[in-house]
Amino acid sequence: MTDYSLAELCITAAAETWRHDGELLATGITLIPRLAAGLAKLTINPALMMTDAECYFVSEPVPVGPRGDYVPKIEGWAPYARTFDNLWGGKRHAMVVPVQLDRFGQTNISTIGDRAKPKAALLGVRGYPGNSVHHANSYFITAHNSRALVAGEVDFVCSAGYYPARWPGGRKPAWLDLRLIVTDLAVLDFEGPQNAIRVRSLHPGIGFDQVQDNTGFALVRPETIPETPAPTPAQLAVIRERLDPHGLRKTVFKGDPAGDRRHSS
């Protein structure tokens, strides 16, 4: 089928992040990862724990946007203490949205340019340092280009990656576990030699050279690269009717482009 958007393709691709996780806390930061976590809960991993993005655990994903008559199905209280118990115990898998990511999987959300006189000051490091060494992490990159997937190291390292020179004593943090990178062009992972970033799948209508040309470091190219699977009718129904009935996903990519670029006007 071709009647799906790029946002919907990214949601279904990102949902795979949590397929085999079992019972742990799925945290999707920003809209696409949040919808992806909800889709995973409703279709491929019902054991996932999730919150209402406020302070309660819920038994089903809470739709984004105005709730109208919808009442969240609350299972329990989720204060910071319970959240951090899951976090520090490795029982969380977050998909976050870095501003920069390098070939080691190190991320930056703090400053762009020289730290002493940055071109831009952003969010600080937030929870990235602790999250990166305590539980699994995946990433969503809205615009796949060499400003986001950078040459060398990120301008300011906010989270640990697969770079031994930055590990204390040269020893890998015990729970460092980087999984997927979903972008508007492809799905990447860390399954290359020595955790090098590899192209896992290409979105419909996108070629490897286009992905490589927009990446600041060399990507591992498998002998065969599959196409990112299109959303199924059942997945689209869940996204459109249950998770995002107000269509907020349509604002993520300018013009809400088609998911299959071969069929774009």
Short mmCIF file of C-alpha atoms in Angstrom, two decimals:
data_model
loop_
_atom_site.label_atom_id
_atom_site.label_comp_id
_atom_site.label_asym_id
_atom_site.label_seq_id
_atom_site.Cartn_x
_atom_site.Cartn_y
_atom_site.Cartn_z
CA MET A 1 0.00 0.00 0.00
CA THR A 2 1.18 3.58 -0.65
CA ASP A 3 -1.42 5.64 1.22
CA TYR A 4 0.65 6.44 4.31
CA SER A 5 2.74 9.38 5.38
CA LEU A 6 6.40 9.65 6.28
CA ALA A 7 5.36 10.32 9.86
CA GLU A 8 3.33 7.10 9.93
CA LEU A 9 6.23 5.15 8.41
CA CYS A 10 8.56 6.49 11.10
CA ILE A 11 6.06 5.65 13.84
CA THR A 12 5.78 2.02 12.75
CA ALA A 13 9.55 1.72 12.24
CA ALA A 14 10.21 3.21 15.67
CA ALA A 15 7.69 0.91 17.34
CA GLU A 16 10.05 -1.98 16.54
CA THR A 17 12.39 -0.48 19.13
CA TRP A 18 10.33 -2.11 21.88
CA ARG A 19 9.29 -5.37 20.18
CA HIS A 20 11.38 -7.76 22.29
CA ASP A 21 11.62 -5.78 25.54
CA GLY A 22 8.94 -7.52 27.55
CA GLU A 23 7.82 -5.77 30.72
CA LEU A 24 9.74 -2.53 31.03
CA LEU A 25 8.98 1.17 30.90
CA ALA A 26 8.73 2.49 27.34
CA THR A 27 9.50 6.20 27.16
CA GLY A 28 9.10 8.05 23.88
CA ILE A 29 10.29 11.65 23.99
CA THR A 30 8.52 14.00 21.54
CA LEU A 31 5.57 13.10 19.36
CA ILE A 32 6.81 10.40 16.95
CA PRO A 33 8.57 8.31 19.64
CA ARG A 34 5.59 8.65 21.96
CA LEU A 35 3.18 7.44 19.28
CA ALA A 36 5.62 4.64 18.44
CA ALA A 37 5.70 3.46 22.05
CA GLY A 38 1.91 3.45 22.10
CA LEU A 39 1.76 1.50 18.86
CA ALA A 40 4.20 -1.06 20.25
CA LYS A 41 2.06 -1.46 23.37
CA LEU A 42 -1.13 -2.00 21.39
CA THR A 43 0.25 -4.27 18.65
CA ILE A 44 3.51 -6.08 19.35
CA ASN A 45 4.41 -5.92 23.06
CA PRO A 46 1.40 -5.62 25.38
CA ALA A 47 3.64 -6.14 28.42
CA LEU A 48 5.19 -2.69 28.07
CA MET A 49 4.71 -0.28 30.95
CA MET A 50 3.92 3.32 30.13
CA THR A 51 2.80 6.53 31.74
CA ASP A 52 0.32 9.21 30.77
CA ALA A 53 3.29 11.62 30.36
CA GLU A 54 2.32 13.11 33.71
CA CYS A 55 2.44 11.03 36.89
CA TYR A 56 0.47 7.81 36.43
CA PHE A 57 1.09 4.38 34.98
CA VAL A 58 -1.62 3.53 32.47
CA SER A 59 -2.88 0.26 31.03
CA GLU A 60 -3.21 1.69 27.52
CA PRO A 61 -1.58 4.60 25.67
CA VAL A 62 -3.23 7.97 26.22
CA PRO A 63 -4.15 9.67 22.93
CA VAL A 64 -2.21 12.86 22.18
CA GLY A 65 -3.94 16.19 21.83
CA PRO A 66 -7.30 17.18 23.37
CA ARG A 67 -8.71 14.25 25.34
CA GLY A 68 -12.38 15.17 25.16
CA ASP A 69 -14.33 12.49 27.00
CA TYR A 70 -11.36 10.12 27.13
CA VAL A 71 -10.29 9.18 30.66
CA PRO A 72 -6.83 7.60 31.08
CA LYS A 73 -6.94 4.03 32.38
CA ILE A 74 -4.77 4.48 35.45
CA GLU A 75 -2.99 1.48 36.96
CA GLY A 76 -0.88 3.22 39.58
CA TRP A 77 1.04 6.25 40.69
CA ALA A 78 4.27 7.06 38.88
CA PRO A 79 6.18 9.65 40.92
CA TYR A 80 9.85 10.35 40.30
CA ALA A 81 10.90 7.68 42.80
CA ARG A 82 9.19 4.88 40.87
CA THR A 83 10.43 6.24 37.55
CA PHE A 84 14.00 6.29 38.79
CA ASP A 85 13.68 2.80 40.27
CA ASN A 86 12.92 1.58 36.76
CA LEU A 87 15.60 3.79 35.21
CA TRP A 88 18.45 2.82 37.51
CA GLY A 89 17.42 -0.83 37.45
CA GLY A 90 17.66 -1.05 33.67
CA LYS A 91 13.90 -1.51 33.32
CA ARG A 92 13.40 1.34 30.88
CA HIS A 93 14.01 1.80 27.16
CA ALA A 94 13.82 5.39 25.97
CA MET A 95 13.69 6.78 22.45
CA VAL A 96 15.04 10.31 22.56
CA VAL A 97 15.67 13.07 20.02
CA PRO A 98 19.24 14.39 20.04
CA VAL A 99 20.32 17.48 18.13
CA GLN A 100 23.61 15.80 17.20
CA LEU A 101 24.71 12.16 17.12
CA ASP A 102 28.17 10.87 16.18
CA ARG A 103 29.59 7.58 14.93
CA PHE A 104 29.99 6.32 18.49
CA GLY A 105 26.36 6.94 19.37
CA GLN A 106 27.28 9.87 21.61
CA THR A 107 24.61 12.58 21.61
CA ASN A 108 24.33 16.30 22.16
CA ILE A 109 21.35 18.42 23.25
CA SER A 110 23.34 21.11 25.03
CA THR A 111 25.40 23.53 22.92
CA ILE A 112 26.37 23.86 19.27
CA GLY A 113 29.88 25.08 18.45
CA ASP A 114 32.68 26.04 20.82
CA ARG A 115 31.54 25.39 24.40
CA ALA A 116 33.15 28.64 25.58
CA LYS A 117 31.27 30.67 22.98
CA PRO A 118 28.55 28.48 21.46
CA LYS A 119 26.59 29.30 18.35
CA ALA A 120 23.48 28.04 20.12
CA ALA A 121 22.63 27.08 23.70
CA LEU A 122 19.93 24.43 23.89
CA LEU A 123 18.53 22.30 26.73
CA GLY A 124 21.58 21.41 28.79
CA VAL A 125 22.31 17.71 29.25
CA ARG A 126 19.05 16.90 31.08
CA GLY A 127 18.91 13.19 32.02
CA TYR A 128 21.04 11.99 29.11
CA PRO A 129 24.23 11.06 31.04
CA GLY A 130 22.54 8.79 33.57
CA ASN A 131 20.04 7.37 31.11
CA SER A 132 22.79 6.36 28.72
CA VAL A 133 24.56 4.12 31.23
CA HIS A 134 21.55 2.71 33.08
CA HIS A 135 19.13 1.47 30.42
CA ALA A 136 18.62 0.90 26.71
CA ASN A 137 18.33 3.93 24.44
CA SER A 138 17.22 4.52 20.86
CA TYR A 139 17.01 7.71 18.81
CA PHE A 140 14.76 9.58 16.42
CA ILE A 141 16.30 12.09 14.01
CA THR A 142 13.76 14.28 12.22
CA ALA A 143 16.14 15.56 9.52
CA HIS A 144 18.85 13.12 8.45
CA ASN A 145 21.79 15.33 7.46
CA SER A 146 25.43 15.86 8.37
CA ARG A 147 24.52 18.58 10.88
CA ALA A 148 22.61 15.98 12.90
CA LEU A 149 24.77 12.90 12.20
CA VAL A 150 28.09 14.63 12.52
CA ALA A 151 31.70 14.01 11.54
CA GLY A 152 34.06 13.51 14.47
CA GLU A 153 32.49 13.82 17.90
CA VAL A 154 29.40 15.78 18.81
CA ASP A 155 30.12 19.35 19.94
CA PHE A 156 29.32 18.51 23.57
CA VAL A 157 28.97 14.93 24.79
CA CYS A 158 25.72 14.55 26.75
CA SER A 159 25.45 10.76 26.73
CA ALA A 160 27.81 7.83 26.64
CA GLY A 161 28.42 5.92 23.44
CA TYR A 162 30.72 3.22 22.10
CA TYR A 163 33.93 5.28 22.42
CA PRO A 164 36.41 3.61 24.81
CA ALA A 165 38.51 6.80 25.11
CA ARG A 166 35.66 8.36 27.09
CA TRP A 167 34.89 5.37 29.32
CA PRO A 168 36.20 5.69 32.90
CA GLY A 169 39.29 3.49 33.08
CA GLY A 170 38.63 2.39 29.51
CA ARG A 171 35.89 0.03 30.71
CA LYS A 172 32.50 -0.06 29.00
CA PRO A 173 29.64 1.03 31.29
CA ALA A 174 27.86 -2.13 32.32
CA TRP A 175 24.42 -1.21 30.99
CA LEU A 176 25.37 0.79 27.93
CA ASP A 177 22.93 -0.48 25.29
CA LEU A 178 22.22 1.56 22.16
CA ARG A 179 19.61 0.07 19.82
CA LEU A 180 18.00 1.85 16.86
CA ILE A 181 18.22 5.20 15.08
CA VAL A 182 15.10 6.05 13.09
CA THR A 183 15.39 9.00 10.69
CA ASP A 184 13.39 10.44 7.83
CA LEU A 185 15.57 8.44 5.40
CA ALA A 186 16.36 5.10 7.03
CA VAL A 187 16.60 2.93 10.08
CA LEU A 188 20.11 2.47 11.48
CA ASP A 189 21.51 0.32 14.27
CA PHE A 190 24.79 -0.38 16.07
CA GLU A 191 25.33 -3.89 14.70
CA GLY A 192 28.44 -3.12 12.63
CA PRO A 193 31.96 -4.17 13.72
CA GLN A 194 32.81 -2.72 17.16
CA ASN A 195 29.27 -1.29 17.32
CA ALA A 196 29.73 0.79 14.17
CA ILE A 197 26.50 2.31 12.89
CA ARG A 198 24.91 0.21 10.15
CA VAL A 199 22.05 0.80 7.76
CA ARG A 200 19.32 -1.59 8.86
CA SER A 201 16.66 -0.58 6.30
CA LEU A 202 16.03 2.14 3.74
CA HIS A 203 12.72 3.95 3.55
CA PRO A 204 10.82 3.39 0.28
CA GLY A 205 12.30 5.48 -2.51
CA ILE A 206 15.56 6.18 -0.65
CA GLY A 207 18.93 4.76 -1.74
CA PHE A 208 22.03 4.01 0.31
CA ASP A 209 24.08 6.74 -1.39
CA GLN A 210 21.54 9.37 -0.40
CA VAL A 211 21.75 8.26 3.22
CA GLN A 212 25.55 8.15 3.18
CA ASP A 213 25.82 11.56 1.50
CA ASN A 214 23.75 13.03 4.32
CA THR A 215 25.80 11.43 7.10
CA GLY A 216 29.02 12.90 8.49
CA PHE A 217 30.69 9.52 9.03
CA ALA A 218 31.00 6.24 7.13
CA LEU A 219 28.05 3.89 7.52
CA VAL A 220 28.31 0.12 7.45
CA ARG A 221 26.61 -1.11 4.28
CA PRO A 222 25.25 -4.66 4.47
CA GLU A 223 25.34 -6.78 1.34
CA THR A 224 21.55 -6.62 1.21
CA ILE A 225 19.53 -3.78 2.70
CA PRO A 226 15.79 -4.35 3.07
CA GLU A 227 13.15 -1.70 2.61
CA THR A 228 11.55 -0.31 5.74
CA PRO A 229 8.16 -2.08 5.92
CA ALA A 230 5.12 0.02 5.11
CA PRO A 231 2.54 0.38 7.88
CA THR A 232 -0.18 -2.24 7.71
CA PRO A 233 -3.85 -1.22 7.55
CA ALA A 234 -4.22 -2.38 11.16
CA GLN A 235 -1.29 -0.24 12.31
CA LEU A 236 -2.62 2.79 10.46
CA ALA A 237 -6.01 2.36 12.08
CA VAL A 238 -4.42 2.30 15.53
CA ILE A 239 -2.35 5.41 14.79
CA ARG A 240 -5.16 7.39 13.20
CA GLU A 241 -8.08 6.36 15.39
CA ARG A 242 -6.65 5.57 18.82
CA LEU A 243 -3.26 7.23 19.28
CA ASP A 244 -3.46 10.46 17.29
CA PRO A 245 -7.08 11.15 16.33
CA HIS A 246 -6.35 14.87 15.90
CA GLY A 247 -3.57 14.30 13.36
CA LEU A 248 -0.77 16.02 15.26
CA ARG A 249 1.72 13.73 13.49
CA LYS A 250 1.06 15.69 10.30
CA THR A 251 3.02 18.62 11.72
CA VAL A 252 6.31 16.75 12.25
CA PHE A 253 7.59 16.89 8.66
CA LYS A 254 6.95 19.97 6.53
CA GLY A 255 4.06 19.36 4.16
CA ASP A 256 3.32 15.93 5.68
CA PRO A 257 5.07 14.05 2.83
CA ALA A 258 4.24 10.54 1.65
CA GLY A 259 6.04 7.64 3.26
CA ASP A 260 6.95 6.13 -0.10
CA ARG A 261 8.98 8.80 -1.87
CA ARG A 262 8.57 6.96 -5.17
CA HIS A 263 4.93 8.01 -5.14
CA SER A 264 5.49 11.60 -4.03
CA SER A 265 4.27 14.36 -6.34
#
